[in-house]
Every structure is written in C-alpha cells, then in structure tokens.
Amino acid sequence: MDATTQKPLKLLLLGGTSEATRLAKALAQMPGVAAVLSLAGRTSKAAPSPVPVRVGGFGGVDGLAHYLVQNGVDIVIDATHPFAAQISNNAIAACTKAKVPLLAIERPPWQRTDRDIWIEHATVEDAIAALPDAPSTVFSALGRSAIPLLCAKPQHRYVIRVVDPSAPPAELPEAVIISARGPFRTEDDIALFREYRIARVLAKNSGGDAAYSKIAAARALQLPVHIVKRPDIAKRHTVTTSDEALSWIAHHHATRTKRGV
Ligand code: NAP
C-alpha cells in the first residue's frame, strides 16, 4: 500500500487550550491526518477550529475507550489544561484499555523569581481560605468554577476575569466580572490592577505565556499571589510544546506509512 491509498491517521485532540488551537491549525495542513478536536463545552463561544469539533464529555473512562474503538482512533493527543486532571487521567486509562497511543502536552509550571511574593496552596479552596480576614480587593483568575467558592470570604471585593460573561453571585454583589480571553499583556494587567486597586491575586499555576501577564504584573506592583499548585496526573508520555507534539505525530505517521498500516 502506498501513502496515497493509505487510510488517514485518525487523531483525537483533547483541547480547550491555546496549544490545542495551535496544534489543530497545523494538523489541518498535515496530509494523511484526520484530526477531531474534542471540547468539554464549558465556554459558550469556542475559538474557531480548522478541524472538525465534537463537544461534551465522553462518559468517563469507559465512554472514552468506547469512542476510541468505535471511531477507529489511531492516536490521542491530550492538549488539555494542566488543571483538567479528570479528563487527563481518564485519557490515560481509556487509551490503555483501547490500546491507543497517547501523548500529552504538559506546559512547564511557572517558577517563582526572587521578586515574586507567592503563597502556594494545594487546592483552590485552600487559596481562598488563606485570604486575610481584613477586607481588600482581590483579583481572581481561578476560573468560573471558583466563583461560588469565593463566597467563603465575602468580605473582599473581587475582580474576576473569566472567558464567559456572567453576573456576580448574590453573596458578592460588589464583585466585578471581566469577560476576556487571553493572551493578555503585562502592561495591561498592571494598568488593570492599578485601576481597581488590587491588593492580592488568586491564580492557578497554569504555566505558558498567554496567562503569565498577571504574575508579571503582580511582581511589578509587589502584590502577593496566592498560587494553586498543579493537580496530580498519572504517568504518561509528555512533551512541553505543540511543536514537539507535531514532530511526534509526524514521526508516528511516517513509521506507520513505512509499515504500510
Ligand atoms: P476536568 O475536570 O478534567 O474534566 C471533567 C469532565 O469534563 C471530564 O471527565 C470529561 O467528561 C469532560 N471533559 C473535560 N475536558 C474535555 C474535553 N477536552 N473533551 C471532552 N470532554 C472533556 O476538566 P475541567 O478542568 O473542567 O476543564 C474542562 C475543559 O476546559 C478542558 O478541555 C480544559 O482543557 C479546559 N480548561 C480548563 C481550565 C482549568 O483551569 N481547569 C482552564 C482552561 C481551560 P467525561 O468524563 O464525561 O468524559
């Protein structure tokens, strides 16, 4: 069988990140690769995709394994967010079950510099609980799912940046919700923090460039950052960038073509 008659390499790309968007663009141009981007459907307006998109959960490990077999998926690329531990652990188990190779893109976490004032926490709940009792203005980049958790410390005025617009909860009438999608710029975040007189920052250690501006802005203004550490994900084969993932896919594809699969 030559490369022109060979079946396309069917690839499932678990997304919801800028890496997945970048990878989808490159995969759309790769001959012989049929990629499908999978999104959880958490945001109302997904970024445009050059490859077909499926939306919604698979129904746990068994559901994902079933999807892989039913759709004849050849490889899975996990390009989900480092805090999306459930889907990443599910992907490991489902790929093992369905005997499908898995590669994950794992961006390195941000590292504290000498000028950062970081207080590290194991969970989002711990980070919120550690806010001081005296009222202050707090910038939250913990995501939409953390908004109800902020009610545990209702004395603060929160400035919350999320992708989708929403109203603040009744318990936090003074909260300001800023709806915006990264990448953000450090100078803009410095201006934002000054405008709202932000006293401290809540953030996840997401890593990557697109969301680093708040960390750099907090450093520039010498604000404390309550930063949540990465959740645990089981052992898997990883790379750190979408370019490395692309090389891995190209290599996998070439090996398969050579074998005439
Ligand atoms: P999660 O806790 O790891 O996953 C919860 C469930 O959502 C999964 O078990 C799965 O449902 C479904 N799911 C998650 N990602 C999916 C995907 N790409 N395609 C299909 N189903 C998916 O995930 P999360 O933290 O809620 O994040 C959801 C999505 O938002 C992810 O795609 C992630 O990349 C993106 N995101 C997350 C964060 C964050 O801070 N957590 C930040 C930015 C973007 P089933 O078990 O039914 O399959």
Tab-separated table of C-alpha atoms and ligand atoms in Angstrom:
chain	number	residue	atom	x	y	z
A	1	MET	CA	0.000	0.000	0.000
A	2	ASP	CA	1.477	3.431	-0.885
A	3	ALA	CA	0.963	6.655	1.055
A	4	THR	CA	-1.786	7.874	-1.292
A	5	THR	CA	-4.020	4.820	-0.780
A	6	GLN	CA	-3.288	4.507	2.909
A	7	LYS	CA	-6.056	5.143	5.439
A	8	PRO	CA	-5.730	8.534	7.144
A	9	LEU	CA	-4.235	8.631	10.622
A	10	LYS	CA	-7.219	9.243	12.890
A	11	LEU	CA	-6.276	11.546	15.715
A	12	LEU	CA	-8.337	12.682	18.693
A	13	LEU	CA	-7.139	16.006	20.082
A	14	LEU	CA	-8.396	16.745	23.599
A	15	GLY	CA	-8.434	20.515	23.729
A	16	GLY	CA	-9.649	23.648	25.432
A	17	THR	CA	-6.248	25.385	25.401
A	18	SER	CA	-4.149	27.635	23.153
A	19	GLU	CA	-1.805	24.663	22.497
A	20	ALA	CA	-4.737	22.634	21.150
A	21	THR	CA	-5.844	25.525	18.912
A	22	ARG	CA	-2.285	25.896	17.551
A	23	LEU	CA	-1.943	22.152	17.019
A	24	ALA	CA	-5.337	21.911	15.295
A	25	LYS	CA	-4.209	24.584	12.795
A	26	ALA	CA	-1.044	22.633	11.988
A	27	LEU	CA	-2.851	19.269	11.802
A	28	ALA	CA	-5.376	20.697	9.334
A	29	GLN	CA	-2.432	21.188	6.944
A	30	MET	CA	-0.832	17.767	7.541
A	31	PRO	CA	-1.565	15.363	4.647
A	32	GLY	CA	-2.929	11.960	5.647
A	33	VAL	CA	-4.083	13.081	9.112
A	34	ALA	CA	-7.774	13.266	10.056
A	35	ALA	CA	-7.974	15.114	13.362
A	36	VAL	CA	-11.031	15.752	15.529
A	37	LEU	CA	-10.844	18.374	18.261
A	38	SER	CA	-12.727	17.479	21.438
A	39	LEU	CA	-14.006	20.231	23.733
A	40	ALA	CA	-15.761	19.911	27.072
A	41	GLY	CA	-18.213	22.666	26.093
A	42	ARG	CA	-17.537	24.845	29.150
A	43	THR	CA	-17.401	28.143	27.217
A	44	SER	CA	-20.278	29.449	25.131
A	45	LYS	CA	-18.030	30.727	22.344
A	46	ALA	CA	-15.232	28.324	21.403
A	47	ALA	CA	-12.298	29.668	19.365
A	48	PRO	CA	-12.743	28.812	15.636
A	49	SER	CA	-11.277	25.436	14.663
A	50	PRO	CA	-9.872	24.380	11.277
A	51	VAL	CA	-10.592	20.688	12.063
A	52	PRO	CA	-13.954	19.073	12.943
A	53	VAL	CA	-15.025	19.584	16.540
A	54	ARG	CA	-17.010	17.347	18.900
A	55	VAL	CA	-18.345	18.823	22.124
A	56	GLY	CA	-19.177	17.326	25.532
A	57	GLY	CA	-17.930	14.623	27.889
A	58	PHE	CA	-17.453	11.004	26.768
A	59	GLY	CA	-18.987	9.478	29.886
A	60	GLY	CA	-15.866	8.623	31.889
A	61	VAL	CA	-13.107	6.140	31.085
A	62	ASP	CA	-15.401	3.517	29.540
A	63	GLY	CA	-17.169	6.107	27.400
A	64	LEU	CA	-13.876	7.448	26.073
A	65	ALA	CA	-12.488	3.952	25.426
A	66	HIS	CA	-15.687	3.102	23.563
A	67	TYR	CA	-15.389	6.309	21.484
A	68	LEU	CA	-11.787	5.445	20.538
A	69	VAL	CA	-12.709	1.950	19.361
A	70	GLN	CA	-15.967	2.966	17.628
A	71	ASN	CA	-14.250	5.765	15.709
A	72	GLY	CA	-11.080	3.820	14.895
A	73	VAL	CA	-8.898	6.450	16.581
A	74	ASP	CA	-5.168	5.752	15.984
A	75	ILE	CA	-3.653	8.243	18.426
A	76	VAL	CA	-4.811	10.600	21.168
A	77	ILE	CA	-3.171	13.930	21.941
A	78	ASP	CA	-4.067	15.338	25.329
A	79	ALA	CA	-3.663	19.099	24.981
A	80	THR	CA	-5.997	19.965	27.862
A	81	HIS	CA	-5.240	22.467	30.600
A	82	PRO	CA	-2.833	21.305	33.356
A	83	PHE	CA	-5.681	21.666	35.892
A	84	ALA	CA	-8.039	19.452	33.850
A	85	ALA	CA	-6.840	16.381	35.774
A	86	GLN	CA	-10.008	14.323	35.410
A	87	ILE	CA	-10.009	14.157	31.614
A	88	SER	CA	-6.224	13.644	31.548
A	89	ASN	CA	-6.391	10.709	33.961
A	90	ASN	CA	-9.394	9.345	32.037
A	91	ALA	CA	-7.418	9.576	28.785
A	92	ILE	CA	-4.560	7.526	30.295
A	93	ALA	CA	-6.930	4.785	31.451
A	94	ALA	CA	-9.049	4.778	28.266
A	95	CYS	CA	-6.018	4.677	25.941
A	96	THR	CA	-4.586	1.770	27.937
A	97	LYS	CA	-7.914	-0.025	27.700
A	98	ALA	CA	-8.358	0.621	23.958
A	99	LYS	CA	-4.596	0.101	23.231
A	100	VAL	CA	-4.294	3.514	21.589
A	101	PRO	CA	-1.036	5.518	21.915
A	102	LEU	CA	-1.352	8.708	23.973
A	103	LEU	CA	0.802	11.818	24.050
A	104	ALA	CA	0.174	14.730	26.424
A	105	ILE	CA	1.341	18.307	26.053
A	106	GLU	CA	2.336	19.435	29.530
A	107	ARG	CA	3.489	23.043	29.743
A	108	PRO	CA	6.045	23.582	32.466
A	109	PRO	CA	4.701	25.354	35.567
A	110	TRP	CA	5.757	28.964	36.228
A	111	GLN	CA	8.741	29.314	38.542
A	112	ARG	CA	8.903	31.807	41.378
A	113	THR	CA	11.571	34.510	40.948
A	114	ASP	CA	13.320	36.423	43.767
A	115	ARG	CA	10.929	39.320	43.304
A	116	ASP	CA	7.706	37.289	43.430
A	117	ILE	CA	5.607	37.186	46.590
A	118	TRP	CA	3.963	33.791	46.233
A	119	ILE	CA	1.944	31.848	48.754
A	120	GLU	CA	1.474	28.317	47.372
A	121	HIS	CA	-1.640	26.224	48.014
A	122	ALA	CA	-2.650	22.657	47.226
A	123	THR	CA	-6.207	23.499	46.176
A	124	VAL	CA	-8.361	26.419	45.051
A	125	GLU	CA	-10.337	26.136	48.314
A	126	ASP	CA	-7.117	26.425	50.355
A	127	ALA	CA	-6.043	29.512	48.401
A	128	ILE	CA	-9.358	31.264	49.088
A	129	ALA	CA	-9.364	30.203	52.763
A	130	ALA	CA	-5.884	31.739	53.151
A	131	LEU	CA	-7.044	35.234	52.140
A	132	PRO	CA	-6.719	37.580	55.134
A	133	ASP	CA	-9.838	38.446	57.141
A	134	ALA	CA	-9.499	42.218	56.664
A	135	PRO	CA	-11.448	43.347	53.572
A	136	SER	CA	-9.379	44.112	50.479
A	137	THR	CA	-9.684	43.995	46.693
A	138	VAL	CA	-8.671	40.656	45.206
A	139	PHE	CA	-8.108	39.756	41.552
A	140	SER	CA	-9.238	36.203	40.784
A	141	ALA	CA	-8.002	34.267	37.774
A	142	LEU	CA	-9.188	30.955	39.224
A	143	GLY	CA	-11.848	30.440	36.554
A	144	ARG	CA	-15.621	30.356	36.531
A	145	SER	CA	-15.969	27.213	38.641
A	146	ALA	CA	-14.241	29.032	41.535
A	147	ILE	CA	-16.731	31.933	41.657
A	148	PRO	CA	-19.108	30.210	44.147
A	149	LEU	CA	-16.091	29.269	46.288
A	150	LEU	CA	-15.153	32.949	46.673
A	151	CYS	CA	-18.352	33.340	48.736
A	152	ALA	CA	-16.430	31.667	51.599
A	153	LYS	CA	-14.673	35.050	52.032
A	154	PRO	CA	-17.445	37.523	51.215
A	155	GLN	CA	-15.755	40.484	52.925
A	156	HIS	CA	-13.448	41.035	49.927
A	157	ARG	CA	-14.249	42.893	46.762
A	158	TYR	CA	-13.385	40.563	43.881
A	159	VAL	CA	-12.366	41.460	40.356
A	160	ILE	CA	-12.862	38.194	38.486
A	161	ARG	CA	-11.534	37.530	34.996
A	162	VAL	CA	-13.313	34.721	33.108
A	163	VAL	CA	-13.919	33.834	29.454
A	164	ASP	CA	-17.729	33.909	29.506
A	165	PRO	CA	-19.668	36.924	30.782
A	166	SER	CA	-21.770	36.242	33.887
A	167	ALA	CA	-23.396	38.112	36.747
A	168	PRO	CA	-21.727	38.054	40.188
A	169	PRO	CA	-23.398	35.759	42.752
A	170	ALA	CA	-25.901	37.359	45.140
A	171	GLU	CA	-23.438	36.854	48.045
A	172	LEU	CA	-20.832	39.013	46.259
A	173	PRO	CA	-22.837	41.994	44.981
A	174	GLU	CA	-19.730	44.189	44.668
A	175	ALA	CA	-17.785	41.707	42.542
A	176	VAL	CA	-16.723	42.866	39.099
A	177	ILE	CA	-16.679	40.224	36.368
A	178	ILE	CA	-14.365	40.921	33.466
A	179	SER	CA	-15.043	38.698	30.463
A	180	ALA	CA	-11.912	38.290	28.354
A	181	ARG	CA	-9.917	35.602	26.555
A	182	GLY	CA	-6.087	35.648	26.633
A	183	PRO	CA	-3.383	36.215	25.641
A	184	PHE	CA	-3.058	39.198	27.970
A	185	ARG	CA	-0.249	41.768	28.167
A	186	THR	CA	1.678	42.597	31.339
A	187	GLU	CA	1.319	46.375	30.873
A	188	ASP	CA	-2.459	45.983	30.531
A	189	ASP	CA	-2.654	43.876	33.693
A	190	ILE	CA	-0.527	46.419	35.592
A	191	ALA	CA	-2.993	49.127	34.480
A	192	LEU	CA	-5.960	46.914	35.446
A	193	PHE	CA	-4.529	46.169	38.901
A	194	ARG	CA	-3.873	49.898	39.451
A	195	GLU	CA	-7.334	50.902	38.234
A	196	TYR	CA	-9.096	48.533	40.653
A	197	ARG	CA	-6.532	48.989	43.477
A	198	ILE	CA	-5.909	45.242	43.587
A	199	ALA	CA	-4.201	44.182	46.831
A	200	ARG	CA	-3.639	40.471	46.083
A	201	VAL	CA	-4.052	37.945	43.292
A	202	LEU	CA	-5.572	34.457	43.174
A	203	ALA	CA	-4.153	32.266	40.371
A	204	LYS	CA	-3.535	28.694	39.283
A	205	ASN	CA	-0.013	27.729	38.257
A	206	SER	CA	-1.150	27.147	34.689
A	207	GLY	CA	2.205	27.834	33.019
A	208	GLY	CA	2.513	29.136	29.459
A	209	ASP	CA	2.754	32.662	28.065
A	210	ALA	CA	-0.896	33.559	27.456
A	211	ALA	CA	-1.845	33.938	31.131
A	212	TYR	CA	1.552	34.900	32.616
A	213	SER	CA	0.796	38.651	32.493
A	214	LYS	CA	-0.986	38.634	35.881
A	215	ILE	CA	2.055	37.016	37.515
A	216	ALA	CA	4.417	39.569	35.940
A	217	ALA	CA	2.045	42.427	36.830
A	218	ALA	CA	1.803	41.267	40.458
A	219	ARG	CA	5.609	41.132	40.581
A	220	ALA	CA	5.924	44.648	39.138
A	221	LEU	CA	3.483	46.019	41.752
A	222	GLN	CA	4.847	43.741	44.518
A	223	LEU	CA	1.426	42.169	45.201
A	224	PRO	CA	1.109	38.799	46.938
A	225	VAL	CA	-0.102	35.968	44.705
A	226	HIS	CA	-1.991	33.014	46.186
A	227	ILE	CA	-0.994	30.401	43.652
A	228	VAL	CA	-2.542	26.941	43.383
A	229	LYS	CA	-0.144	24.065	42.626
A	230	ARG	CA	-0.777	21.597	39.804
A	231	PRO	CA	-3.050	18.598	40.478
A	232	ASP	CA	-1.533	15.120	40.213
A	233	ILE	CA	-1.818	13.311	36.904
A	234	ALA	CA	-0.733	9.687	36.421
A	235	LYS	CA	2.463	8.886	34.498
A	236	ARG	CA	2.208	9.305	30.735
A	237	HIS	CA	4.344	10.201	27.743
A	238	THR	CA	4.643	14.013	27.577
A	239	VAL	CA	6.151	16.854	25.563
A	240	THR	CA	6.086	20.524	26.558
A	241	THR	CA	5.020	22.313	23.357
A	242	SER	CA	2.632	21.866	20.446
A	243	ASP	CA	5.638	21.925	18.056
A	244	GLU	CA	7.146	18.899	19.820
A	245	ALA	CA	3.754	17.181	19.663
A	246	LEU	CA	3.626	17.858	15.942
A	247	SER	CA	7.063	16.249	15.432
A	248	TRP	CA	5.914	13.220	17.468
A	249	ILE	CA	2.762	12.900	15.329
A	250	ALA	CA	4.769	13.268	12.084
A	251	HIS	CA	7.187	10.571	13.267
A	252	HIS	CA	4.333	8.271	14.281
A	253	HIS	CA	2.661	8.863	10.912
A	254	ALA	CA	5.882	8.199	8.954
A	255	THR	CA	6.549	4.968	10.873
A	256	ARG	CA	3.014	3.809	10.196
A	257	THR	CA	3.332	4.665	6.490
A	258	LYS	CA	6.625	2.708	6.300
A	259	ARG	CA	4.915	-0.292	7.884
A	260	GLY	CA	2.081	0.132	5.340
A	261	VAL	CA	-0.575	0.162	8.045
B	1	NAP	P1	-11.823	18.055	34.061
B	1	NAP	O1	-12.241	18.393	35.433
B	1	NAP	O2	-10.533	17.377	33.862
B	1	NAP	O3	-12.920	17.163	33.344
B	1	NAP	C1	-14.231	16.964	33.830
B	1	NAP	C2	-15.000	16.222	32.761
B	1	NAP	O4	-15.265	17.090	31.654
B	1	NAP	C3	-14.245	15.058	32.172
B	1	NAP	O5	-14.331	13.914	32.977
B	1	NAP	C4	-14.922	14.910	30.818
B	1	NAP	O6	-16.204	14.319	30.948
B	1	NAP	C5	-15.177	16.340	30.439
B	1	NAP	N1	-14.072	16.921	29.637
B	1	NAP	C6	-13.033	17.694	30.047
B	1	NAP	N2	-12.275	18.074	29.023
B	1	NAP	C7	-12.834	17.531	27.911
B	1	NAP	C8	-12.518	17.582	26.532
B	1	NAP	N3	-11.459	18.283	26.072
B	1	NAP	N4	-13.329	16.903	25.674
B	1	NAP	C9	-14.411	16.200	26.131
B	1	NAP	N5	-14.757	16.137	27.420
B	1	NAP	C10	-13.980	16.795	28.305
B	1	NAP	O7	-11.855	19.368	33.143
B	1	NAP	P2	-12.055	20.896	33.531
B	1	NAP	O8	-10.975	21.317	34.451
B	1	NAP	O9	-13.478	21.093	33.886
B	1	NAP	O10	-11.770	21.553	32.105
B	1	NAP	C11	-12.707	21.430	31.062
B	1	NAP	C12	-12.073	21.931	29.786
B	1	NAP	O11	-11.670	23.305	29.960
B	1	NAP	C13	-10.858	21.144	29.346
B	1	NAP	O12	-10.984	20.892	27.973
B	1	NAP	C14	-9.686	22.060	29.651
B	1	NAP	O13	-8.640	21.921	28.705
B	1	NAP	C15	-10.328	23.446	29.586
B	1	NAP	N6	-9.711	24.405	30.510
B	1	NAP	C16	-9.656	24.113	31.839
B	1	NAP	C17	-9.063	25.021	32.712
B	1	NAP	C18	-8.951	24.717	34.183
B	1	NAP	O14	-8.409	25.558	34.915
B	1	NAP	N7	-9.409	23.555	34.658
B	1	NAP	C19	-8.545	26.217	32.206
B	1	NAP	C20	-8.620	26.473	30.836
B	1	NAP	C21	-9.210	25.562	30.002
B	1	NAP	P3	-16.428	12.744	30.765
B	1	NAP	O15	-15.863	12.102	31.983
B	1	NAP	O16	-17.898	12.629	30.639
B	1	NAP	O17	-15.692	12.338	29.521
